[in-house]
XYZ file of C-alpha atoms in Angstrom:
729
model
C -9.250 34.375 41.397
C -9.706 30.022 41.219
C -7.753 28.420 39.056
C -9.231 28.905 35.958
C -10.074 26.309 33.288
C -9.124 28.631 30.105
C -6.362 30.682 28.935
C -6.552 33.368 26.240
C -3.138 34.271 25.253
C -3.031 37.405 23.331
C 0.425 39.102 22.133
C 0.707 42.663 21.731
C 3.495 45.178 20.192
C 1.763 48.690 20.114
C -1.558 47.724 20.807
C -2.346 50.722 23.833
C -5.690 51.388 22.122
C -7.088 47.984 21.755
C -6.661 46.736 25.086
C -9.693 47.618 26.759
C -12.036 46.665 23.354
C -10.287 43.646 23.280
C -11.065 42.848 26.593
C -14.637 43.931 26.880
C -15.521 41.996 23.947
C -13.709 38.584 25.243
C -15.827 38.872 28.449
C -18.986 39.761 26.346
C -18.895 36.858 23.830
C -17.726 34.638 26.390
C -21.026 35.325 28.774
C -20.161 33.101 32.102
C -18.030 31.099 30.687
C -15.919 34.326 31.433
C -15.402 34.080 34.526
C -14.023 30.956 34.541
C -11.350 32.139 32.249
C -7.921 34.699 32.432
C -6.570 36.524 29.601
C -2.690 37.152 29.080
C -1.512 39.959 27.255
C 1.861 39.096 26.720
C 3.860 42.530 25.912
C 7.065 42.611 23.501
C 8.370 45.479 24.980
C 6.000 47.805 23.609
C 7.361 51.469 23.509
C 3.518 53.443 23.445
C 2.387 52.157 27.042
C 1.057 48.876 26.130
C 1.603 47.108 29.369
C 0.500 50.510 31.815
C -2.541 50.196 30.002
C -2.604 46.397 30.975
C -1.667 46.933 34.032
C -4.172 49.489 34.416
C -7.036 47.499 33.492
C -5.974 44.097 35.324
C -6.586 46.134 38.333
C -10.504 46.940 37.252
C -10.910 43.309 35.700
C -9.036 40.120 37.817
C -9.223 38.088 34.853
C -6.404 39.840 32.989
C -2.899 39.268 33.544
C 0.053 40.489 31.999
C 3.104 38.771 30.981
C 6.146 41.272 29.942
C 9.496 41.072 27.889
C 12.175 42.587 28.973
C 13.226 43.322 24.953
C 11.788 42.817 21.704
C 11.785 39.038 20.344
C 9.230 38.605 18.201
C 5.084 37.258 18.283
C 6.248 33.803 18.359
C 8.629 34.044 21.008
C 5.366 36.209 22.938
C 3.145 32.945 22.088
C 5.726 30.577 23.913
C 5.953 32.904 26.738
C 2.119 33.280 27.059
C 1.650 29.432 26.644
C 4.744 28.976 29.559
C 2.473 31.473 31.820
C -1.047 30.124 31.238
C -2.822 28.685 34.312
C -5.773 27.040 32.476
C -6.432 23.199 30.845
C -6.723 24.654 27.579
C -5.151 27.570 25.664
C -7.258 30.045 23.072
C -5.671 32.194 21.077
C -6.881 35.145 19.409
C -5.368 38.644 17.831
C -5.729 41.639 20.011
C -7.292 43.645 17.157
C -10.080 40.773 17.000
C -10.082 40.255 13.243
C -11.751 36.571 14.360
C -14.724 36.386 16.684
C -14.103 35.400 20.390
C -17.286 33.431 20.433
C -15.951 30.776 17.655
C -13.111 30.157 20.179
C -15.541 28.186 22.253
C -16.961 26.488 19.321
C -13.178 25.491 18.582
C -12.930 24.187 22.199
C -15.893 21.940 21.996
C -13.502 19.603 19.125
C -10.829 19.514 22.071
C -13.894 17.840 24.123
C -14.322 15.420 21.388
C -11.580 13.722 20.957
C -8.776 16.882 19.123
C -5.785 17.698 20.595
C -5.241 21.296 18.215
C -8.300 23.004 16.589
C -7.137 26.366 14.123
C -9.513 28.919 13.235
C -9.332 27.970 9.171
C -9.677 31.071 6.641
C -9.580 28.936 3.683
C -12.144 26.362 4.043
C -14.936 26.931 1.486
C -17.144 27.730 4.254
C -14.869 30.406 5.836
C -15.273 34.041 4.935
C -12.780 37.167 4.574
C -13.628 41.021 4.777
C -10.979 43.286 3.678
C -8.226 41.735 3.047
C -5.398 42.643 0.760
C -4.973 41.144 -2.040
C -1.117 40.853 -1.689
C -1.079 39.697 1.818
C -4.289 36.818 0.839
C -1.989 35.099 -1.637
C 1.008 35.109 0.618
C -0.479 33.833 3.349
C -2.206 31.021 1.173
C 1.484 30.456 -0.221
C 2.572 29.687 2.831
C 0.291 27.546 3.748
C 0.273 25.405 0.656
C 4.044 24.861 0.718
C 3.388 23.807 4.525
C 0.869 21.516 3.570
C 2.672 19.854 0.412
C 5.898 19.857 1.264
C 5.833 19.432 5.194
C 2.490 16.970 5.325
C 0.364 19.368 7.684
C -3.202 18.325 7.927
C -4.614 22.024 7.694
C -5.187 24.208 5.057
C -4.782 27.345 7.478
C -1.676 26.264 9.824
C -0.399 29.648 9.924
C -3.273 31.001 11.314
C -2.846 32.457 15.199
C -6.409 31.539 15.594
C -6.469 28.084 17.593
C -7.503 26.156 20.530
C -5.668 23.312 22.360
C -4.671 21.846 25.322
C -1.630 23.347 27.477
C -0.474 19.592 27.777
C 0.220 19.583 24.307
C 2.498 22.630 24.275
C 4.424 20.890 27.254
C 4.782 18.066 24.995
C 6.313 20.323 22.232
C 7.829 23.147 23.712
C 11.313 21.747 23.820
C 10.811 21.493 20.044
C 9.270 25.267 19.425
C 12.413 27.689 19.055
C 10.814 30.149 16.442
C 10.035 33.444 17.245
C 8.748 35.078 13.980
C 5.426 34.385 12.906
C 4.103 32.455 10.754
C 7.426 30.411 11.518
C 6.477 29.718 15.283
C 2.756 28.761 14.502
C 3.679 26.409 11.462
C 6.709 24.926 13.751
C 3.793 24.561 16.383
C 1.426 22.745 13.887
C 4.304 20.443 12.226
C 5.622 18.903 15.332
C 1.838 18.464 16.432
C 1.291 16.017 13.456
C 4.250 14.739 13.267
C 4.318 13.430 17.369
C 0.851 11.663 16.315
C -1.291 14.633 17.636
C -5.167 14.785 16.607
C -5.246 18.520 14.257
C -8.734 19.656 12.872
C -10.239 22.815 11.573
C -13.176 24.758 11.306
C -14.162 27.869 8.749
C -14.877 31.299 10.379
C -14.936 35.072 9.770
C -12.201 36.780 9.287
C -12.011 41.381 9.320
C -8.904 42.788 8.440
C -8.402 45.653 10.752
C -9.497 49.192 9.802
C -7.326 51.920 10.351
C -9.252 52.987 13.390
C -7.522 49.631 15.465
C -3.862 50.831 13.908
C -1.652 49.151 12.409
C -0.752 44.801 11.251
C 2.660 44.615 12.571
C 2.812 41.730 10.188
C 5.603 41.743 7.201
C 5.671 39.340 4.361
C 8.886 40.618 2.711
C 10.536 40.493 6.583
C 8.976 36.965 7.754
C 9.384 35.111 4.395
C 13.226 33.740 4.098
C 12.754 32.996 8.189
C 9.702 30.731 6.640
C 11.624 29.361 3.861
C 14.316 28.472 5.888
C 12.222 27.051 8.625
C 10.981 24.804 5.979
C 14.150 23.725 4.420
C 15.003 22.500 7.944
C 11.545 20.510 8.343
C 11.665 19.445 5.468
C 14.656 17.625 6.219
C 13.204 16.789 9.477
C 10.626 14.874 7.418
C 12.341 13.025 4.939
C 15.182 11.811 7.181
C 11.250 10.272 9.549
C 10.662 8.819 5.957
C 13.890 7.899 5.119
C 13.877 4.350 5.447
C 10.372 3.909 3.815
C 11.465 5.549 1.053
C 14.607 3.171 1.130
C 12.594 -0.148 1.513
C 10.148 1.306 -1.512
C 13.240 2.266 -3.766
C 14.704 -1.235 -3.142
C 10.846 -2.986 -4.097
C 10.991 -1.290 -7.202
C 14.487 -1.846 -8.289
C 14.402 -5.924 -7.094
C 11.120 -6.243 -9.272
C 11.681 -3.755 -12.582
C 15.468 -5.375 -12.999
C 14.567 -8.348 -15.407
C 10.864 -7.243 -16.093
C 11.336 -7.694 -20.021
C 12.470 -11.046 -19.463
C 11.037 -14.369 -21.611
C 7.973 -16.477 -19.823
C 10.675 -18.826 -18.824
C 10.908 -18.497 -14.995
C 8.368 -19.922 -12.270
C 5.391 -22.032 -13.807
C 6.076 -21.023 -17.239
C 3.317 -23.065 -18.760
C 0.598 -21.328 -16.163
C 2.119 -17.706 -17.425
C 2.180 -18.639 -20.919
C -1.509 -19.592 -20.670
C -2.476 -16.211 -18.630
C -0.378 -14.546 -21.965
C -2.618 -16.152 -24.606
C -5.654 -15.386 -22.945
C -5.325 -11.936 -23.038
C -4.035 -11.805 -26.250
C -6.675 -13.699 -27.619
C -9.255 -11.349 -25.597
C -7.661 -8.657 -27.575
C -7.570 -10.804 -30.804
C -10.858 -12.017 -30.676
C -12.847 -9.691 -28.553
C -14.013 -13.124 -26.562
C -16.583 -12.610 -24.338
C -15.393 -11.911 -20.231
C -15.898 -15.642 -18.877
C -14.637 -17.248 -22.458
C -10.691 -17.570 -21.771
C -9.431 -18.803 -24.946
C -6.278 -20.665 -24.714
C -4.025 -21.723 -28.203
C -3.270 -25.557 -26.976
C -5.840 -27.564 -29.056
C -5.335 -27.378 -32.396
C -7.088 -24.950 -34.852
C -10.388 -24.777 -33.042
C -10.637 -23.076 -29.614
C -10.695 -24.217 -26.080
C -11.220 -22.277 -22.404
C -9.911 -22.491 -19.190
C -12.619 -21.805 -16.701
C -10.477 -22.348 -13.983
C -10.265 -18.736 -12.008
C -12.194 -15.852 -13.068
C -9.935 -13.682 -15.840
C -10.227 -10.141 -14.429
C -7.112 -9.722 -15.060
C -6.117 -11.251 -18.277
C -9.212 -9.059 -19.784
C -7.966 -5.800 -17.808
C -4.821 -6.388 -19.926
C -6.463 -7.052 -23.469
C -8.185 -3.722 -22.567
C -4.649 -2.074 -21.961
C -3.326 -3.736 -25.207
C -5.879 -2.180 -27.335
C -5.036 1.296 -25.352
C -1.000 1.143 -26.169
C -2.025 -0.677 -29.365
C -0.155 -3.988 -29.539
C 0.497 -7.152 -27.424
C 3.111 -6.208 -24.997
C 4.427 -8.470 -22.170
C 5.532 -5.917 -20.263
C 2.193 -4.252 -19.881
C 1.137 -7.689 -18.002
C 4.087 -7.747 -15.789
C 3.258 -4.117 -15.198
C -0.228 -4.774 -14.197
C 1.051 -7.399 -11.987
C 3.718 -5.319 -10.572
C 1.052 -2.467 -9.424
C -0.613 -4.702 -7.657
C 2.258 -5.858 -5.407
C 3.593 -2.416 -4.678
C -0.372 -1.954 -3.578
C -0.159 -4.648 -1.376
C 3.374 -3.251 0.020
C 1.377 -0.267 0.814
C -1.160 -1.483 2.371
C 0.951 -3.460 4.523
C 3.060 -0.716 5.920
C -0.303 1.438 6.755
C -1.658 -2.091 8.152
C 1.380 -3.039 10.475
C 1.487 0.777 11.508
C -1.677 0.825 12.665
C -1.624 -2.100 14.894
C 2.179 -2.012 16.127
C 4.217 1.168 15.158
C 6.338 2.705 12.174
C 9.464 0.784 13.080
C 7.531 -2.960 13.209
C 5.552 -1.771 9.346
C 9.100 -0.810 8.239
C 10.637 -4.374 9.419
C 7.265 -6.200 8.271
C 7.544 -4.420 4.346
C 11.401 -5.077 4.127
C 10.570 -9.001 4.610
C 7.823 -8.579 2.416
C 10.203 -6.501 -0.496
C 13.256 -9.441 -0.029
C 11.174 -12.269 -0.504
C 12.605 -14.339 -3.087
C 9.446 -15.766 -4.267
C 7.462 -12.360 -4.404
C 10.009 -10.781 -6.640
C 9.353 -13.531 -8.915
C 5.972 -13.673 -9.147
C 5.700 -9.582 -8.600
C 7.335 -9.323 -12.223
C 5.754 -12.949 -14.114
C 2.126 -12.823 -15.511
C 0.727 -15.020 -12.633
C -2.283 -14.032 -10.444
C -0.678 -14.747 -7.032
C 0.701 -11.378 -6.827
C -2.854 -10.516 -7.185
C -4.599 -12.556 -5.277
C -2.063 -11.330 -2.354
C -3.490 -7.705 -2.756
C -6.997 -8.753 -2.865
C -6.325 -10.951 0.393
C -4.385 -8.205 2.568
C -7.179 -5.735 1.483
C -10.165 -7.662 2.923
C -8.405 -8.008 5.748
C -7.205 -4.572 5.724
C -10.447 -2.642 5.144
C -12.174 -5.177 7.319
C -10.084 -4.186 10.452
C -10.685 -0.337 9.224
C -14.244 -0.757 9.399
C -14.434 -2.125 12.611
C -12.351 -0.063 14.810
C -12.808 3.338 12.487
C -16.558 2.941 11.553
C -15.579 3.571 7.765
C -18.663 2.531 6.000
C -16.839 2.464 2.827
C -14.334 0.135 4.403
C -16.418 -2.536 4.719
C -17.671 -2.828 1.521
C -14.012 -2.934 -0.291
C -14.041 -5.739 1.970
C -16.522 -7.483 1.240
C -15.603 -6.967 -2.585
C -12.005 -7.880 -1.874
C -12.876 -10.723 -0.230
C -15.393 -11.943 -3.171
C -12.684 -11.285 -5.575
C -10.135 -13.099 -3.782
C -12.257 -16.486 -3.321
C -13.000 -16.079 -7.252
C -9.530 -15.803 -7.963
C -8.519 -18.880 -5.929
C -10.728 -20.618 -3.963
C -8.666 -21.507 -1.690
C -8.851 -18.091 -0.344
C -11.716 -18.969 2.001
C -9.397 -19.694 4.692
C -9.632 -15.922 5.371
C -12.921 -15.941 6.535
C -11.241 -17.302 10.001
C -9.508 -14.068 10.697
C -12.408 -11.920 9.326
C -14.150 -13.719 11.673
C -12.042 -12.962 14.079
C -12.530 -9.293 13.737
C -16.218 -9.805 14.240
C -15.467 -11.144 17.294
C -13.237 -8.280 18.941
C -15.956 -5.955 17.913
C -18.667 -7.552 19.716
C -17.940 -10.654 21.225
C -19.470 -14.333 20.869
C -22.391 -11.805 20.132
C -21.059 -11.662 15.816
C -22.917 -14.688 15.095
C -25.991 -12.553 15.740
C -24.428 -9.794 13.534
C -25.936 -9.517 9.975
C -22.798 -7.618 8.402
C -20.879 -10.863 9.397
C -23.516 -13.243 7.570
C -24.085 -10.523 4.851
C -19.595 -10.920 4.244
C -19.919 -14.389 3.982
C -23.513 -14.609 1.877
C -22.007 -12.309 -0.534
C -18.448 -14.263 -0.935
C -20.011 -17.584 -1.231
C -23.029 -16.378 -3.191
C -20.656 -14.546 -5.801
C -18.528 -18.015 -6.084
C -21.541 -20.111 -6.772
C -23.161 -17.690 -9.098
C -19.675 -17.709 -11.002
C -20.053 -21.546 -10.870
C -23.034 -21.804 -12.330
C -21.992 -19.505 -15.365
C -19.319 -22.076 -15.914
C -21.487 -25.272 -15.627
C -23.744 -23.218 -17.968
C -20.862 -23.063 -20.665
C -20.179 -26.108 -20.035
C -23.583 -27.644 -20.626
C -23.751 -25.913 -23.821
C -20.714 -27.837 -25.476
C -18.289 -25.066 -24.983
C -15.336 -27.058 -25.496
C -13.362 -27.022 -22.043
C -9.089 -27.803 -21.068
C -9.574 -26.831 -16.740
C -12.086 -26.093 -14.979
C -12.838 -25.423 -10.952
C -15.435 -28.182 -10.682
C -12.537 -30.529 -11.722
C -9.888 -28.676 -9.998
C -11.903 -29.364 -6.576
C -13.014 -32.808 -7.429
C -9.167 -33.651 -7.812
C -8.195 -31.396 -4.940
C -10.996 -33.655 -2.745
C -9.250 -37.070 -4.152
C -5.970 -36.270 -2.712
C -7.393 -34.712 0.597
C -8.960 -38.322 1.023
C -5.028 -39.896 0.098
C -2.853 -39.129 2.522
C -0.578 -41.861 1.118
C -0.711 -39.499 -2.317
C 1.920 -37.336 -0.920
C 5.067 -38.558 1.545
C 4.949 -36.966 4.412
C 8.880 -36.433 4.239
C 8.465 -34.844 0.818
C 5.983 -32.223 1.746
C 7.766 -30.910 5.553
C 10.803 -30.671 3.318
C 9.322 -28.449 1.335
C 8.211 -26.794 3.960
C 11.699 -26.143 5.251
C 12.381 -24.886 1.478
C 9.303 -22.397 1.773
C 10.645 -20.970 4.399
C 14.152 -21.050 4.477
C 14.734 -20.579 0.556
C 11.694 -20.025 -1.409
C 9.042 -17.360 0.214
C 11.378 -16.171 3.330
C 15.628 -16.356 3.531
C 17.439 -18.232 6.187
C 18.341 -14.155 7.405
C 14.346 -14.157 8.291
C 13.768 -17.205 9.848
C 14.855 -17.083 13.897
C 12.611 -12.981 13.721
C 9.706 -15.139 12.254
C 10.354 -17.426 15.486
C 10.633 -14.402 17.667
C 7.784 -12.589 16.313
C 5.401 -15.427 16.890
C 6.360 -16.530 20.088
C 6.637 -13.317 22.192
C 3.676 -12.362 24.358
C 1.137 -10.375 23.049
C -0.723 -7.866 25.298
C -3.453 -6.944 22.603
C -6.501 -9.291 21.315
C -6.495 -7.174 18.167
C -2.191 -8.362 17.821
C -3.886 -11.671 18.267
C -5.314 -11.101 14.365
C -1.886 -12.346 12.857
C -1.752 -15.436 14.602
C -4.846 -16.751 14.109
C -4.645 -15.634 10.153
C -1.174 -17.186 10.253
C -3.380 -20.774 11.871
C -6.004 -20.047 9.186
C -2.895 -20.441 6.215
C -1.340 -23.594 8.124
C -4.964 -25.324 7.545
C -4.867 -24.574 3.904
C -1.655 -26.340 3.660
C -2.591 -28.769 5.711
C -5.855 -29.660 3.325
C -3.520 -28.777 -0.083
C -0.286 -30.576 0.452
C -0.217 -31.617 -3.168
C -0.292 -28.047 -4.449
C 2.235 -27.250 -2.075
C 4.856 -29.703 -2.296
C 4.874 -29.571 -6.414
C 3.606 -25.606 -7.112
C 5.565 -23.657 -4.696
C 3.921 -20.911 -5.322
C 0.698 -21.926 -3.654
C 2.469 -20.957 -0.791
C 2.299 -17.321 -1.180
C -0.259 -16.081 1.305
C 1.722 -17.201 3.985
C 4.214 -13.886 3.706
C 1.472 -11.724 4.650
C 1.375 -12.914 8.444
C 4.757 -13.952 8.431
C 6.094 -10.637 7.172
C 3.897 -9.438 9.836
C 5.633 -11.434 13.058
C 9.490 -10.993 11.321
C 8.846 -7.170 11.552
C 7.418 -7.713 15.282
C 10.756 -10.307 15.985
C 12.902 -8.228 14.060
C 12.500 -5.013 16.271
C 12.285 -6.724 19.761
C 16.219 -8.468 18.648
C 17.604 -5.229 17.231
C 15.899 -3.489 20.527
C 16.179 -5.338 23.294
C 18.642 -7.752 22.390
C 21.053 -7.563 19.532
C 21.989 -3.786 20.014
C 20.780 -3.174 23.640
C 22.465 -0.103 25.037
C 24.508 0.738 22.082
C 25.296 3.643 20.739
C 22.683 5.213 18.043
C 25.495 5.285 15.318
C 26.691 1.239 16.110
C 22.680 0.588 16.309
C 21.819 1.509 12.430
C 24.957 0.940 11.455
C 24.285 -2.885 12.304
C 21.113 -2.778 10.890
C 22.216 -1.303 7.542
C 25.076 -4.838 7.844
C 22.119 -6.774 8.359
C 19.960 -5.552 5.809
C 22.703 -5.784 3.183
C 23.073 -9.691 4.663
C 19.221 -10.356 3.452
C 19.811 -8.464 0.546
C 22.484 -10.726 -0.315
C 20.644 -13.860 0.476
C 17.629 -12.613 -1.615
C 19.627 -12.150 -4.438
C 21.441 -15.488 -4.545
C 17.613 -17.244 -4.420
C 15.819 -14.830 -6.985
C 19.108 -14.380 -8.955
C 17.683 -16.623 -12.052
C 14.812 -14.500 -12.451
C 17.118 -11.383 -13.676
C 18.898 -13.986 -16.430
C 18.512 -15.744 -19.658
C 20.044 -19.021 -20.869
C 20.915 -19.546 -23.960
C 17.950 -21.878 -24.270
C 15.477 -19.276 -23.196
C 16.458 -17.230 -25.742
C 16.430 -20.104 -28.486
C 12.863 -20.550 -27.812
C 12.171 -16.899 -27.970
C 13.366 -16.361 -31.404
C 12.499 -20.356 -32.344
C 9.027 -18.433 -32.145
C 9.949 -15.210 -33.700
C 10.663 -16.974 -36.660
C 7.800 -18.754 -36.884
C 5.702 -15.826 -36.823
C 7.522 -14.473 -39.483
C 7.836 -17.933 -42.150
C 4.739 -19.699 -41.524
C 0.793 -18.610 -42.698
C -0.801 -16.606 -39.761
C -3.504 -19.663 -40.241
C -1.561 -22.668 -39.654
C -1.905 -25.332 -36.709
C 2.079 -25.857 -35.614
C 3.245 -28.665 -32.881
C 5.715 -26.751 -30.563
C 8.286 -28.904 -28.837
C 10.794 -27.887 -26.118
C 13.022 -30.131 -23.553
C 13.489 -29.057 -20.186
C 11.499 -25.837 -20.595
C 8.068 -25.295 -21.723
C 6.194 -25.720 -24.770
C 3.380 -23.444 -23.920
C 5.857 -20.631 -24.570
C 6.965 -21.330 -27.447
C 3.866 -21.986 -28.904
C 2.757 -18.644 -27.835
C 5.617 -17.071 -29.588
C 5.073 -18.256 -32.177
C 1.432 -16.538 -32.130
C -0.116 -19.698 -33.659
C -2.543 -21.936 -32.397
C -1.427 -25.625 -32.412
C 0.073 -28.668 -30.168
C 2.342 -28.745 -27.312
C 4.662 -31.761 -26.528
C 8.313 -32.480 -24.346
C 8.994 -35.006 -26.156
C 7.814 -36.022 -30.051
C 7.433 -39.242 -31.221
C 7.002 -39.959 -35.005
C 3.196 -41.364 -33.582
C 2.418 -38.323 -31.696
C 3.597 -36.380 -34.860
C 1.145 -38.327 -37.297
C -1.843 -37.727 -34.674
C -1.476 -34.433 -34.351
C -0.800 -34.209 -38.420
C -4.765 -35.966 -38.590
C -6.221 -32.637 -36.152
C -4.743 -30.173 -38.744
C -0.480 -29.432 -37.711
C 1.226 -28.556 -40.808
C 4.468 -27.458 -38.413
C 6.921 -28.340 -36.157
C 9.120 -26.325 -34.551
C 11.095 -27.945 -31.947
C 13.896 -25.812 -29.822
C 15.559 -29.260 -28.929
C 18.078 -30.065 -32.452
C 19.634 -32.623 -31.262
C 16.052 -34.937 -30.916
C 15.819 -34.484 -35.012
C 19.528 -35.384 -35.648
C 19.663 -38.135 -38.312
C 20.774 -40.774 -36.698
C 17.825 -40.076 -34.512
C 14.480 -42.381 -36.142
C 12.135 -38.636 -35.375
C 15.177 -36.566 -37.481
C 15.025 -39.480 -40.216
C 11.204 -39.341 -40.619
C 11.172 -35.426 -40.488
C 14.037 -35.394 -42.660
C 12.313 -37.739 -45.073
C 8.971 -37.403 -45.051
C 8.492 -33.568 -44.692
C 10.506 -30.413 -45.341
C 12.654 -28.643 -43.454
C 12.285 -24.787 -43.246
C 15.109 -23.478 -40.956
C 17.507 -24.912 -39.089
C 20.012 -22.822 -36.835
C 21.969 -23.373 -33.690
C 19.092 -23.090 -31.440
C 16.005 -24.885 -33.324
C 14.320 -26.456 -36.442
C 11.589 -25.675 -38.128
C 9.781 -28.452 -40.537
C 6.725 -27.963 -42.639
C 4.641 -31.309 -42.155
C 3.314 -32.964 -45.693
C -0.334 -34.487 -45.243
C -0.610 -38.105 -44.581
């Protein structure tokens, strides 16, 4: 017989009466393909003459072969021996009682030809059918498969089933891990290692007919196999957890660094911006304003609106306020944190797709330990939300390009449009997006409708939003900030290079990459990752992404210099390069040829140093100073003592007066350095109270203090604040 293409492996024990019928049916259903196959019966030392029956049929049928054990070792060992002895390129497994249809094996092999490595005939898919199976065996089998799917992560509904097709090369790759002799432990172990090693698994629905009495009795005993199965599951769970332990450890550190101090006052980075967002969310909740009317409290009794960025987050938070029955800043912070967590998970998946698991873990460590991201993830700013939509736009576009997922394309379009509406400078993402289209179609991407639709959809949405804002302004709505004024100011600054000294800009960049966004521990891996030679055009995506961010930095030096949180978009490509550089340094440099113990110990030690550097830079976000406590207490006392419709002047020197006004829960005016003239002007506009968290400003010997004590009435004075009632002029 010539070398077969297919090897049908059938373990047997005391199955003498089923040998001939099984051979006859297999060859009949295989048809012409039967001439290209061999049928291996693996006898587990049967005492009933099964081996002799196989030898008799083998003399008549050249496709039949016998593999025999000298002693009974179990069905798993029989499968293992059959796989080793198989000569065909493909191995097809079936039970000797033919509870499954041999013709289904050929249908399953077609999936192997389509690129899968292991295909299982499933008894538990929605379109599967079972005939005559007892309830106890059915429940036992389903329970084992559920455990295998949930606790071992095997992506099959019937991983315990013998009925399967795979390439012999798959068994050769896995044979060193296969040591189970029982059923279903052997099949579970085989499926687990196939999935773990990255092979592609699939399954097809089949009809399963329980063997009748005239075909003998099943040798499977759930009671005997269950203890072996549970011990195997425990061992494989430990192996699986060891694999995900680095990721879970980083996730734990990520959440801990961001949840600690999440209830601190709104007085961290950019406190005025944070207080503005908090006011907008609260006014949505209290006044049920339309979506585009983001109302602030900083212009006296009359409403004034911020038409700067799409207020999607404050509006969503106001809905949560209604659900949870009140205004709680921790709800806002948790929303921001959830977007930061989504970025963390997407970054891991993205880098794992493009590079590997080790690089992905190193990349999320860099993201996790970014001091700036830690601060912003538990703030009321939208930068962490923006980062999530920015990454989502490129990640899902990548999935559409390389995995043909149409849903991913629409998610990418939506994410990029939202990112641009949140911050117009997010248009820099068009550059890495265009590169992905180039990877797919070359220079012809400029002729692709999908590319121009993405650009048109994002820009059309942005222009429509600007038109809505302009309509509100034309209608006479009082506004404080608008996108149009922001863009106009930015263009003026771009045309005035001297507005930002070059030294100040360079110093700011140095601070960003060594203290604020990254730490000194990350700088060397970053440089290593950027300048390492790439062997794939796909990986060039991140170089182009970093270049796009650099262009954004160069045309926006003012905001980068004076508002450091605008540099956060650089964190995504930088994290990837830190991951690439860290892997190269650890595997090819620092710990080359070291024992695994020393390598792991060294990595942990470096991780602890990096964590210490992060805590040194972000440590202030976990603390509340006496001045901050006084501001919060002053605001709460105003809220308790002052009429609900009163207009308040909030004064805070060195910290945000807008935050003081927010905690007072009143409309009013804000100032950092109040004067007599300023107060009298605000009294004419309706101001009724004055509160300051700088008591030294109103000492009796000061002009302001003499004015307030003589002309107006003291409401309350404490060590950290003073409240006055103002009399009309």
